[in-house]
Short mmCIF file of C-alpha atoms in Angstrom, two decimals:
data_model
loop_
_atom_site.label_atom_id
_atom_site.label_comp_id
_atom_site.label_asym_id
_atom_site.label_seq_id
_atom_site.Cartn_x
_atom_site.Cartn_y
_atom_site.Cartn_z
CA MET A 72 15.92 15.10 87.23
CA ALA A 73 18.63 17.50 86.58
CA ALA A 74 18.99 18.56 83.13
CA SER A 75 22.76 18.36 83.28
CA GLY A 76 22.96 14.95 84.43
CA LEU A 77 20.96 13.03 82.39
CA ASP A 78 23.19 11.05 81.02
CA ASP A 79 24.01 9.39 84.43
CA LEU A 80 20.24 8.17 85.13
CA ASN A 81 19.48 5.32 87.30
CA PHE A 82 15.82 4.02 86.48
CA THR A 83 13.67 2.41 89.37
CA MET A 84 10.25 0.88 88.31
CA LYS A 85 6.65 0.87 90.54
CA GLU A 86 3.66 -0.91 89.62
CA ILE A 87 0.95 1.46 89.80
CA THR A 88 -1.75 -0.09 87.52
CA GLY A 89 -2.01 -3.51 86.11
CA THR A 90 -0.99 -2.83 82.70
CA ARG A 91 1.01 0.99 83.52
CA GLN A 92 4.17 1.41 85.09
CA SER A 93 6.21 4.77 86.03
CA VAL A 94 9.63 5.10 85.31
CA SER A 95 11.71 7.45 87.33
CA GLY A 96 15.22 8.93 86.49
CA SER A 97 17.43 10.12 89.35
CA THR A 98 20.70 11.81 89.19
CA SER A 99 21.95 10.76 92.57
CA ASP A 100 22.35 7.56 94.42
CA GLU A 101 21.78 9.65 97.70
CA THR A 102 18.87 7.90 99.98
CA PHE A 103 17.33 8.87 103.14
CA THR A 104 16.00 5.51 105.13
CA ALA A 105 14.47 4.98 108.58
CA SER A 106 13.19 2.08 109.83
CA VAL A 107 9.65 1.98 111.66
CA VAL A 108 7.28 -0.58 113.04
CA PRO A 109 3.93 -1.21 111.60
CA GLU A 110 1.08 1.08 113.01
CA SER A 111 3.63 3.94 114.01
CA SER A 112 5.13 6.88 112.33
CA SER A 113 8.73 8.00 111.50
CA THR A 114 10.40 11.09 110.14
CA LEU A 115 12.27 11.11 107.30
CA SER A 116 14.51 13.98 105.73
CA LEU A 117 14.47 15.39 102.62
CA SER A 118 16.45 16.97 99.99
CA GLU A 119 15.29 18.92 97.27
CA ASP A 120 18.67 18.53 95.38
CA ASN A 121 17.97 14.65 94.47
CA LYS A 122 15.05 15.96 91.59
CA LEU A 123 13.48 13.03 89.57
CA VAL A 124 11.58 13.02 86.33
CA CYS A 125 8.40 10.26 86.13
CA VAL A 126 7.53 8.42 82.87
CA GLU A 127 4.29 6.45 83.38
CA TYR A 128 4.97 4.05 80.69
CA PRO A 129 2.00 2.59 78.89
CA GLY A 130 2.80 -0.97 79.36
CA ILE A 131 4.20 -3.59 81.63
CA ILE A 132 7.80 -3.27 81.79
CA SER A 133 9.98 -6.62 81.65
CA ASN A 134 12.96 -5.36 80.11
CA VAL A 135 14.40 -1.88 80.98
CA ASP A 136 16.98 -1.76 78.19
CA LYS A 137 14.20 -2.28 75.42
CA MET A 138 11.88 0.13 77.50
CA LEU A 139 14.44 2.79 77.15
CA GLU A 140 15.26 2.15 73.57
CA SER A 141 11.06 2.77 72.46
CA ILE A 142 11.50 6.17 74.37
CA GLY A 143 14.91 7.28 72.36
CA GLY A 144 17.11 6.19 75.04
CA ILE A 145 19.08 8.37 77.49
CA GLN A 146 20.20 10.70 74.74
CA GLY A 147 16.85 11.18 73.32
CA MET A 148 15.12 11.67 76.70
CA SER A 149 17.80 13.93 77.47
CA LYS A 150 16.74 16.18 74.52
CA THR A 151 13.12 15.75 75.03
CA TYR A 152 13.34 16.98 78.67
CA ALA A 153 15.66 19.81 77.81
CA ASP A 154 12.71 21.29 75.60
CA PRO A 155 9.76 22.13 77.60
CA SER A 156 7.77 22.18 74.25
CA ARG A 157 8.29 19.12 73.21
CA ARG A 158 6.52 15.95 73.78
CA LEU A 159 7.99 12.92 74.54
CA GLU A 160 7.65 9.99 71.91
CA LEU A 161 7.64 6.44 72.29
CA ARG A 162 7.79 3.91 69.41
CA PHE A 163 6.66 0.53 70.46
CA ARG A 164 9.00 -0.87 67.25
CA PRO A 165 12.14 1.55 67.32
CA GLN A 166 13.79 -0.26 64.52
CA ASP A 167 10.80 0.25 62.03
CA PRO A 168 11.13 3.52 60.41
CA PHE A 169 7.44 3.49 59.52
CA CYS A 170 6.58 3.27 62.96
CA HIS A 171 4.32 6.09 64.33
CA PRO A 172 5.14 7.13 67.64
CA VAL A 173 2.43 7.64 70.91
CA CYS A 174 2.92 11.04 72.48
CA GLY A 175 3.07 11.93 76.17
CA ASN A 176 2.59 15.18 77.32
CA ARG A 177 4.91 16.86 79.89
CA TYR A 178 3.34 17.99 83.39
CA PRO A 179 4.79 19.36 86.67
CA SER A 180 4.42 17.47 89.69
CA THR A 181 5.26 17.57 93.24
CA ASN A 182 5.27 13.59 94.29
CA LEU A 183 7.91 11.58 96.06
CA LEU A 184 9.39 8.56 94.83
CA LEU A 185 9.63 6.27 98.08
CA ARG A 186 11.18 2.51 98.31
CA MET A 187 9.83 0.54 101.14
CA LYS A 188 10.88 -2.81 102.28
CA ARG A 189 9.18 -5.09 104.72
CA ARG A 190 11.01 -7.41 107.12
CA VAL A 191 9.47 -10.15 108.89
CA ARG A 192 10.99 -12.45 111.65
CA LYS A 193 10.50 -15.84 110.40
CA GLY A 194 9.62 -17.50 114.23
CA ASN A 195 6.94 -14.73 114.54
CA PRO A 196 5.43 -13.22 111.45
CA LYS A 197 3.49 -10.74 113.35
CA GLU A 198 6.68 -8.69 114.27
CA ALA A 199 7.77 -6.97 111.13
CA GLN A 200 10.05 -3.85 110.40
CA ILE A 201 9.63 -1.32 107.53
CA ASN A 202 12.47 0.39 105.68
CA MET A 203 11.03 3.30 103.92
CA ASP A 204 13.75 5.38 101.65
CA ILE A 205 12.82 8.59 99.89
CA LEU A 206 14.52 8.39 96.54
CA GLY A 207 13.84 12.08 95.50
CA VAL A 208 11.20 14.24 94.58
CA ILE A 209 9.42 13.90 91.28
CA GLY A 210 8.92 17.65 89.64
CA THR A 211 8.13 16.60 85.95
CA THR A 212 5.81 14.04 84.92
CA TYR A 213 4.93 12.62 81.81
CA LYS A 214 1.75 11.13 81.14
CA PHE A 215 0.55 9.01 77.93
CA GLN A 216 -3.04 10.13 78.05
CA GLY A 217 -3.76 10.10 73.92
CA MET A 218 -4.90 7.40 71.73
CA ALA A 219 -2.42 5.61 69.82
CA ASP A 220 -2.56 6.18 65.97
CA PHE A 221 -2.90 3.72 63.08
CA GLN A 222 0.36 2.08 62.32
CA TYR A 223 1.37 1.36 58.68
CA LEU A 224 3.78 -1.59 58.05
CA ALA A 225 5.78 -2.17 55.04
CA VAL A 226 4.14 -5.92 53.79
CA HIS A 227 2.76 -6.77 50.35
CA SER A 228 -0.43 -8.43 50.49
CA ALA A 229 -1.01 -11.02 47.42
CA LYS A 230 -4.40 -11.97 46.33
CA ASP A 231 -3.91 -15.55 47.96
CA GLY A 232 -3.78 -14.09 51.49
CA SER A 233 -0.25 -14.18 51.83
CA HIS A 234 1.71 -11.37 53.29
CA THR A 235 5.25 -10.52 52.44
CA SER A 236 7.81 -8.11 53.85
CA LEU A 237 9.12 -5.20 52.27
CA TYR A 238 11.74 -3.74 54.48
CA ASP A 239 14.89 -5.42 53.08
CA LYS A 240 13.80 -4.43 49.50
CA ILE A 241 12.86 -0.38 50.52
CA ILE A 242 15.32 0.44 53.39
CA LEU A 243 19.02 1.07 52.01
CA ARG A 244 21.12 -0.21 54.96
CA LYS A 245 24.68 -0.06 53.10
CA PRO A 246 25.84 1.18 49.25
CA GLU A 247 24.12 -0.68 46.53
CA ASN A 248 24.52 -1.19 43.15
CA ASN A 249 22.11 -0.80 40.71
CA GLU A 250 20.65 -4.33 40.61
CA PHE A 251 19.31 -3.05 44.05
CA PHE A 252 17.57 -0.62 42.71
CA GLU A 253 16.32 -1.91 39.52
CA GLN A 254 14.67 -5.00 41.01
CA PRO A 255 10.90 -5.16 40.83
CA VAL A 256 9.11 -4.30 44.20
CA PRO A 257 5.53 -4.02 44.68
CA LEU A 258 3.73 -0.55 45.01
CA PHE A 259 4.21 0.82 48.63
CA LEU A 260 2.79 4.13 49.54
CA PRO A 261 2.91 5.02 52.92
CA PRO A 262 0.46 7.75 53.99
CA PRO A 263 1.93 11.20 53.75
CA ILE A 264 0.68 12.08 57.48
CA PHE A 265 -0.90 10.48 60.03
CA SER A 266 -3.19 12.55 62.60
CA ARG A 267 -2.32 15.55 64.33
CA LEU A 268 -5.00 14.90 66.94
CA ASP A 269 -4.32 12.12 69.37
CA CYS A 270 -6.76 13.04 72.26
CA ALA A 271 -10.41 12.62 71.56
CA VAL A 272 -12.82 15.71 70.59
CA ASP A 273 -16.53 16.07 70.51
CA TYR A 274 -17.97 16.14 67.06
CA ASN A 275 -21.24 17.30 66.81
CA TYR A 276 -23.78 19.13 64.79
CA ARG A 277 -23.32 22.75 66.31
CA PRO A 278 -25.29 25.44 65.45
CA GLU A 279 -24.42 28.36 63.74
CA ILE A 280 -22.36 30.79 65.18
CA GLN A 281 -24.48 33.31 67.34
CA HIS A 282 -23.08 36.97 66.38
CA LYS A 283 -23.55 40.00 68.65
CA GLU A 284 -26.42 42.42 67.72
CA GLY A 285 -25.37 44.62 65.20
CA HIS A 286 -23.59 42.31 63.15
CA CYS A 287 -23.48 42.64 59.39
CA PRO A 288 -22.67 39.42 57.29
CA PRO A 289 -20.07 39.82 54.44
CA THR A 290 -21.18 41.15 51.05
CA VAL A 291 -18.89 38.43 49.20
CA SER A 292 -20.51 35.01 48.55
CA ARG A 293 -19.76 32.13 50.80
CA ASP A 294 -17.56 30.60 48.50
CA ASN A 295 -15.05 33.11 48.57
CA LEU A 296 -14.72 32.83 52.29
CA ILE A 297 -12.18 30.81 54.51
CA GLY A 298 -12.80 29.42 58.03
CA LEU A 299 -16.86 29.89 57.71
CA SER A 300 -16.94 28.52 61.32
CA ARG A 301 -14.91 31.27 63.19
CA ALA A 302 -16.35 34.17 64.60
CA ARG A 303 -15.91 37.09 62.74
CA ARG A 304 -13.86 40.02 63.69
CA PRO A 305 -15.73 43.50 63.91
CA HIS A 306 -13.76 45.19 61.52
CA ASN A 307 -16.63 45.56 58.99
CA ALA A 308 -14.53 45.82 55.73
CA ILE A 309 -16.13 45.94 52.35
CA PHE A 310 -14.89 43.20 50.24
CA PHE A 311 -14.81 43.39 46.41
CA THR A 312 -14.41 40.76 43.48
CA PHE A 313 -13.27 41.60 40.18
CA ASN A 314 -16.97 40.46 38.51
CA ASP A 315 -18.87 42.64 40.93
CA GLN A 316 -20.55 45.53 39.43
CA ASN A 317 -21.81 48.04 42.11
CA ILE A 318 -18.60 50.17 43.49
CA PRO A 319 -19.12 50.96 47.07
CA THR A 320 -19.16 54.68 47.53
CA GLU A 321 -19.12 54.79 51.30
CA PRO A 322 -18.43 52.68 54.33
CA LEU A 323 -20.35 50.67 56.30
CA GLU A 324 -22.07 52.32 59.40
CA ALA A 325 -20.25 49.91 61.96
CA ALA A 326 -16.94 50.78 60.82
CA LYS A 327 -17.44 54.12 61.59
CA VAL A 328 -18.78 53.58 64.84
CA ASN A 329 -15.71 51.11 65.49
CA TRP A 330 -13.24 53.79 64.45
CA LYS A 331 -14.76 56.46 66.43
CA ARG A 332 -14.39 54.43 69.45
CA VAL A 333 -10.71 53.50 69.30
CA CYS A 334 -10.07 57.27 67.77
CA VAL A 335 -9.30 58.98 71.43
CA HIS A 336 -5.84 60.84 70.50
CA PRO A 337 -4.95 63.54 68.48
CA SER A 338 -2.48 61.28 66.89
CA ASP A 339 -5.38 59.06 65.58
CA ILE A 340 -7.27 62.12 63.96
CA LYS A 341 -3.96 63.22 62.49
CA ALA A 342 -3.38 59.36 61.01
CA GLU A 343 -7.08 59.54 59.61
CA GLU A 344 -6.43 62.92 57.95
CA GLN A 345 -3.12 61.43 56.89
CA LEU A 346 -4.50 58.02 55.39
CA LYS A 347 -7.43 60.10 53.34
CA GLU A 348 -4.73 62.27 51.88
CA MET A 349 -2.85 59.24 50.78
CA PHE A 350 -5.81 57.97 48.95
CA GLU A 351 -6.73 60.78 47.59
CA SER A 352 -3.40 61.41 45.89
CA ARG A 353 -3.06 57.36 44.98
CA PRO A 354 -6.55 55.66 44.83
CA ILE A 355 -5.12 52.04 45.04
CA TRP A 356 -2.50 51.17 48.18
CA SER A 357 -1.28 47.80 49.42
CA GLY A 358 -1.18 47.01 53.06
CA TYR A 359 2.40 47.17 53.53
CA ALA A 360 2.63 50.39 51.26
CA VAL A 361 0.10 51.98 53.64
CA LYS A 362 2.31 50.76 56.75
CA ALA A 363 5.61 52.10 55.55
CA ASN A 364 3.57 55.72 55.08
CA LEU A 365 1.69 55.75 57.79
CA ASP A 366 2.95 55.48 61.52
CA LEU A 367 0.04 53.73 63.31
CA HIS A 368 -0.48 50.61 65.48
CA PRO A 369 -1.61 47.49 63.33
CA ASP A 370 -4.57 47.03 65.34
CA LYS A 371 -5.73 50.56 64.96
CA LEU A 372 -4.84 50.37 61.14
CA LYS A 373 -7.35 47.41 60.77
CA LEU A 374 -10.24 49.67 61.73
CA LEU A 375 -9.12 52.98 60.01
CA LEU A 376 -8.85 50.95 56.35
CA PRO A 377 -12.38 50.19 56.05
CA ILE A 378 -13.68 53.85 56.56
CA VAL A 379 -11.67 54.73 53.74
CA ALA A 380 -11.32 52.39 51.48
CA TYR A 381 -12.64 48.64 50.20
CA TYR A 382 -10.64 45.67 49.59
CA MET A 383 -10.36 43.68 46.22
CA VAL A 384 -10.70 40.04 46.70
CA THR A 385 -9.63 39.13 42.87
CA GLY A 386 -8.63 40.30 39.65
CA PRO A 387 -5.48 42.17 38.66
CA TRP A 388 -5.89 44.18 42.20
CA ARG A 389 -6.47 41.62 44.46
CA SER A 390 -5.26 42.05 48.01
CA LEU A 391 -5.18 45.87 47.26
CA TRP A 392 -7.04 48.73 48.99
CA VAL A 393 -9.17 50.79 46.61
CA ARG A 394 -10.55 54.42 47.24
CA PHE A 395 -14.60 54.44 47.69
CA GLY A 396 -16.22 55.39 44.35
CA TYR A 397 -12.93 54.09 42.35
CA ASP A 398 -13.50 51.89 39.64
CA PRO A 399 -10.02 50.15 38.44
CA CYS A 400 -11.76 48.39 36.07
CA LYS A 401 -12.81 51.18 33.95
CA THR A 402 -10.08 53.38 34.38
CA PRO A 403 -7.21 52.39 32.12
CA GLU A 404 -4.99 55.07 34.54
CA ALA A 405 -5.29 52.15 37.05
CA LYS A 406 -2.90 49.85 35.25
CA LYS A 407 0.21 51.21 37.16
CA TYR A 408 -1.64 50.01 40.32
CA GLN A 409 -1.96 46.54 39.51
CA VAL A 410 -0.53 43.90 41.72
CA LEU A 411 2.42 41.75 40.55
CA ASP A 412 3.30 38.13 42.67
CA PHE A 413 6.48 38.30 42.53
CA ARG A 414 8.59 34.99 43.97
CA ILE A 415 12.50 34.42 43.94
CA ARG A 416 13.34 31.90 41.86
CA CYS A 417 15.55 28.97 43.63
CA SER A 418 18.08 26.92 41.18
CA THR A 419 21.69 26.74 40.53
CA LYS A 420 21.71 28.77 37.65
CA HIS A 421 20.55 31.79 39.96
CA GLY A 422 23.74 31.19 41.68
CA TYR A 423 22.04 29.47 44.82
CA THR A 424 20.21 26.63 45.86
CA ILE A 425 17.52 25.95 48.43
CA ASN A 426 19.98 25.78 51.28
CA ASP A 427 21.64 28.60 50.41
CA MET A 428 19.01 31.26 49.55
CA PRO A 429 19.97 35.03 49.44
CA VAL A 430 16.60 35.87 51.34
CA LYS A 431 16.00 34.02 54.64
CA ALA A 432 12.61 32.73 55.20
CA LYS A 433 10.34 34.28 57.15
CA ARG A 434 9.20 31.30 59.16
CA SER A 435 11.28 28.19 59.41
CA THR A 436 9.20 24.57 58.87
CA PHE A 437 10.75 23.45 62.17
CA ASN A 438 8.71 26.39 63.91
CA TYR A 439 5.21 24.67 62.71
CA THR A 440 3.29 23.20 65.51
CA LEU A 441 3.88 19.43 65.32
CA PRO A 442 1.91 16.28 66.69
CA ILE A 443 4.95 15.87 69.16
CA THR A 444 5.02 19.63 70.13
CA LEU A 445 2.84 21.79 72.39
CA ASN A 446 1.52 25.13 71.79
CA LYS A 447 3.31 27.54 73.23
CA ALA A 448 1.76 30.57 75.18
CA VAL A 449 1.53 33.63 73.54
CA PRO A 450 0.77 37.24 75.44
CA GLN A 451 -2.74 38.19 75.34
CA ALA A 452 -3.34 41.13 72.94
CA ALA A 453 -3.84 44.47 74.47
CA ASN A 454 -7.03 46.46 74.07
CA VAL A 455 -6.76 48.84 71.07
CA THR A 456 -8.41 51.80 73.24
CA ASP A 457 -5.30 51.27 75.69
CA LEU A 458 -2.57 51.62 73.25
CA PRO A 459 -0.25 54.51 73.75
CA PRO A 460 -0.50 57.63 71.27
CA GLU A 461 2.20 57.51 68.26
CA GLY A 462 4.63 60.16 68.30
CA PRO A 463 7.13 61.43 70.79
CA ALA A 464 6.20 62.01 74.35
CA SER A 465 7.53 63.94 77.20
CA GLY A 466 10.66 61.62 79.05
CA ARG A 467 10.20 58.53 77.02
CA SER A 468 11.05 59.71 73.66
CA ALA A 469 13.97 57.39 73.54
CA ASN A 470 11.42 54.40 74.07
CA ILE A 471 8.97 55.40 71.40
CA THR A 472 7.82 52.25 69.29
CA ARG A 473 7.74 53.21 65.55
CA TYR A 474 5.17 50.84 63.84
CA GLN A 475 6.16 52.37 60.26
CA LEU A 476 7.75 49.93 58.20
CA LYS A 477 10.60 50.85 55.66
CA ASP A 478 10.24 51.55 52.23
CA SER A 479 11.91 48.15 50.94
CA SER A 480 8.74 46.20 52.20
CA TYR A 481 6.58 47.69 49.33
CA ILE A 482 9.38 49.05 46.60
CA PHE A 483 11.56 47.11 44.37
CA ARG A 484 14.84 48.99 43.16
CA ASP A 485 17.66 47.98 41.44
CA GLY A 486 20.73 46.53 43.24
CA THR A 487 18.65 45.29 46.10
CA LEU A 488 17.16 42.00 47.52
CA PRO A 489 13.75 41.58 48.47
CA PRO A 490 13.06 41.28 52.24
CA HIS A 491 10.98 38.05 51.83
CA ARG A 492 11.01 35.44 49.37
CA GLN A 493 7.32 36.30 48.24
CA MET A 494 6.18 39.83 47.65
CA PHE A 495 3.04 41.78 46.25
CA TYR A 496 4.35 44.67 44.54
CA GLN A 497 2.49 47.31 42.85
CA LEU A 498 3.30 47.94 39.08
CA CYS A 499 3.94 51.54 40.25
CA ASP A 500 6.47 50.75 42.96
CA LEU A 501 8.75 48.86 40.85
CA ASP A 502 11.31 51.56 40.72
CA VAL A 503 13.22 50.34 37.47
CA GLU A 504 13.30 52.24 34.19
CA SER A 505 13.35 48.78 32.02
CA ILE A 506 10.41 47.36 33.92
CA ARG A 507 8.10 50.71 33.31
CA ASN A 508 9.05 50.17 29.53
CA VAL A 509 7.43 46.77 29.28
CA ILE A 510 4.44 48.24 31.64
CA SER A 511 3.85 51.04 29.37
CA ARG A 512 4.04 49.25 25.89
CA ASN A 513 0.28 49.33 25.27
CA ASP A 514 -0.34 52.92 26.76
CA GLY A 515 -3.09 54.78 25.16
CA GLN A 516 -4.51 51.22 23.36
CA GLU A 517 -6.07 49.57 26.24
CA GLU A 518 -9.19 48.03 25.19
CA GLU A 519 -10.56 45.64 27.87
CA CYS A 520 -9.70 44.86 31.68
CA ASP A 521 -8.62 41.06 32.09
CA GLU A 522 -8.91 39.40 35.16
CA ARG A 523 -5.67 38.07 34.61
CA ASP A 524 -3.75 40.66 33.08
CA GLY A 525 -5.76 43.88 34.00
CA TRP A 526 -4.99 46.72 31.24
CA CYS A 527 -1.47 45.02 30.50
CA LEU A 528 -0.60 43.08 27.51
CA SER A 529 -0.86 39.29 27.81
CA HIS A 530 2.02 37.86 29.89
CA THR A 531 3.32 41.33 30.85
CA SER A 532 3.62 39.79 34.24
CA ASP A 533 5.54 36.53 33.02
CA ASP A 534 8.24 39.54 31.47
CA LEU A 535 8.49 41.34 34.47
CA ARG A 536 9.29 38.33 36.63
CA ASP A 537 12.02 37.47 34.04
CA ILE A 538 13.51 40.77 34.28
CA MET A 539 13.23 41.16 38.04
CA SER A 540 14.93 37.56 38.59
CA SER A 541 17.68 38.59 36.41
CA MET A 542 18.51 41.71 38.39
CA ILE A 543 18.33 39.53 41.46
CA LYS A 544 20.90 37.27 40.06
CA GLN A 545 23.26 40.11 39.41
CA VAL A 546 22.80 41.25 42.67
CA ILE A 547 23.90 37.73 44.46
CA ARG A 548 26.91 37.69 41.82
CA ALA A 549 28.21 41.17 42.90
CA LYS A 550 27.95 40.35 46.59
CA ARG A 551 29.07 36.84 46.50
CA PRO A 552 32.34 36.57 44.33
CA ALA A 553 31.84 32.70 43.86
CA PRO A 554 28.04 32.40 43.18
CA TYR A 555 28.00 28.46 43.16
CA SER A 556 30.02 27.92 46.33
CA SER A 557 27.45 27.30 49.14
CA GLY A 558 29.87 26.27 51.60
CA PRO A 559 29.55 27.00 55.59
CA GLU A 560 33.02 29.09 55.05
CA SER A 561 31.75 30.98 52.19
CA SER A 562 28.04 31.74 53.78
CA ILE A 563 29.90 32.72 56.94
CA THR A 564 32.24 35.50 55.16
CA ARG A 565 28.92 36.51 52.81
CA ARG A 566 27.20 37.42 56.19
CA LYS A 567 29.92 39.36 57.56
CA THR A 568 30.77 41.00 54.32
CA PRO A 569 30.11 45.18 54.96
CA GLU A 570 28.69 45.42 52.07
CA SER A 571 26.16 43.38 51.82
CA GLY A 572 24.62 45.56 54.06
CA GLU A 573 22.97 42.58 56.35
CA ASP A 574 24.77 42.92 59.87
CA ASP A 575 22.98 46.89 59.50
CA GLU A 576 19.80 45.77 58.72
CA GLU A 577 19.90 43.63 61.60
CA GLU A 578 21.10 46.28 63.72
CA ASN A 579 18.50 48.86 62.53
CA GLU A 580 15.41 46.12 62.91
CA GLU A 581 15.72 45.95 66.70
CA ASP A 582 14.33 49.67 66.63
CA GLU A 583 11.31 48.20 64.34
CA PHE A 584 7.79 47.11 65.10
CA HIS A 585 7.61 43.63 64.31
CA PRO A 586 4.27 42.22 63.64
CA SER A 587 3.14 38.91 64.95
CA GLU A 588 3.54 35.85 62.77
CA GLY A 589 0.16 35.08 62.29
CA SER A 590 -1.07 38.71 61.34
CA ASP A 591 0.82 39.82 58.07
CA ASN A 592 2.63 37.38 55.94
CA GLU A 593 3.84 37.13 52.29
CA MET A 594 0.11 36.26 51.20
CA GLN A 595 -1.27 38.87 52.85
CA THR A 596 -4.55 37.04 53.33
CA GLU A 597 -6.21 39.78 55.14
CA MET A 598 -9.97 38.71 54.69
CA LEU A 599 -10.29 37.37 58.08
CA ASP A 600 -8.84 39.97 59.90
CA TYR A 601 -10.79 42.65 58.46
CA MET A 602 -14.60 41.01 59.03
#
């Protein structure tokens, strides 16, 4: 089936089992015929231009039009075929919006679709002639190998055992008046999601994960761990909670061994010295702040950080790296290193709606792996020891990859927008005078370190978020003359405005290192990465 000619498909059915039939779509009416007699052979010509797509339909087809409607019709089949990562949806009740589809997987194939006719002479049944036609080559086959999920009908079951359909009461088929919405309707709560897996898997009581020799269990309690059944990555970081008492003073021996194994270039030694100097001048750093001040591959940085600092899991310094031997809970000066979870507020009073956010989402809901899509193959990660050294090289200075992030990835300044909708800022990285005044309201009067507010006054984080949101609102209004116009024309103009700086930022991002979608995100859930 040629992707460009799917709208002119001619379907031919052939029974292959008692309950399953295959449907093939062709883009050409051209056939190649040969007549042979029984117990003889014949040569047929074949053209690769006539390509077909086969759908092994899980049912007996008695009406071709209804069969096509159940798989989305010609248009729906064309969209599915155009996206190799998408599965073919089959709905046995196409008109029912609550029908849960059965999904078919896409497989490459090298099959031929043959049409055979046997002609028998009436006077002598033993004399027969067989006509064979090659309709085309089947290069793609959709097979429904999974189980059909539960179906949920919009039906009300009364106490006396009677059933009443609710489709006419809950589905809006035309504009209705208030009487339609005020009519009494029985409670109908469809499930929010069906099963994400349609193939059976073995569910056994498996033994504990067998780790390699020398594995050190994490020091935090099991209640704070995520994904206990996953094998640990040998990064050997030390995790510390707000209520723990003994401050780590040195890294684990396994962490030293791991870093020594990958520290093979002079640039790695220089990066280690630079990181130690950073923690001497500033005892607490966020992951993004380190990446913005150190040009080192993220895979190597995961092995270097655990030998310099420990990781805070809870408290006002959560998701931050703290220098060994430094206890921020006993040092009021550590107030300026606390973390602030800031998220851009979305409402019409801020000048934009959810569809017109000034900062684009790092991920789209359309990119999540759904039951109707297949996982795309990703390139295998390179060995850490095989990574090239950072810095200029002879003859290849123009193609050097820079892993260092911009300052905007961890510093908030007046007149700029955050790079992401959710950011974890340290208070010392909020480069605004009014914000510093709020933070220093109780300087010299700190009495106790609270798990929520740290050394700051109560609700300081709320006051900081209000100030930052107001500043962002002013930036948006300055860049967009009509803040409440969210039409396509205004959004296009905003993206092309030179003053916005967005075009320049996109051009500069080509030379930057972009981490994978599964590594660093707004929440900075780094625990599993450093175990």
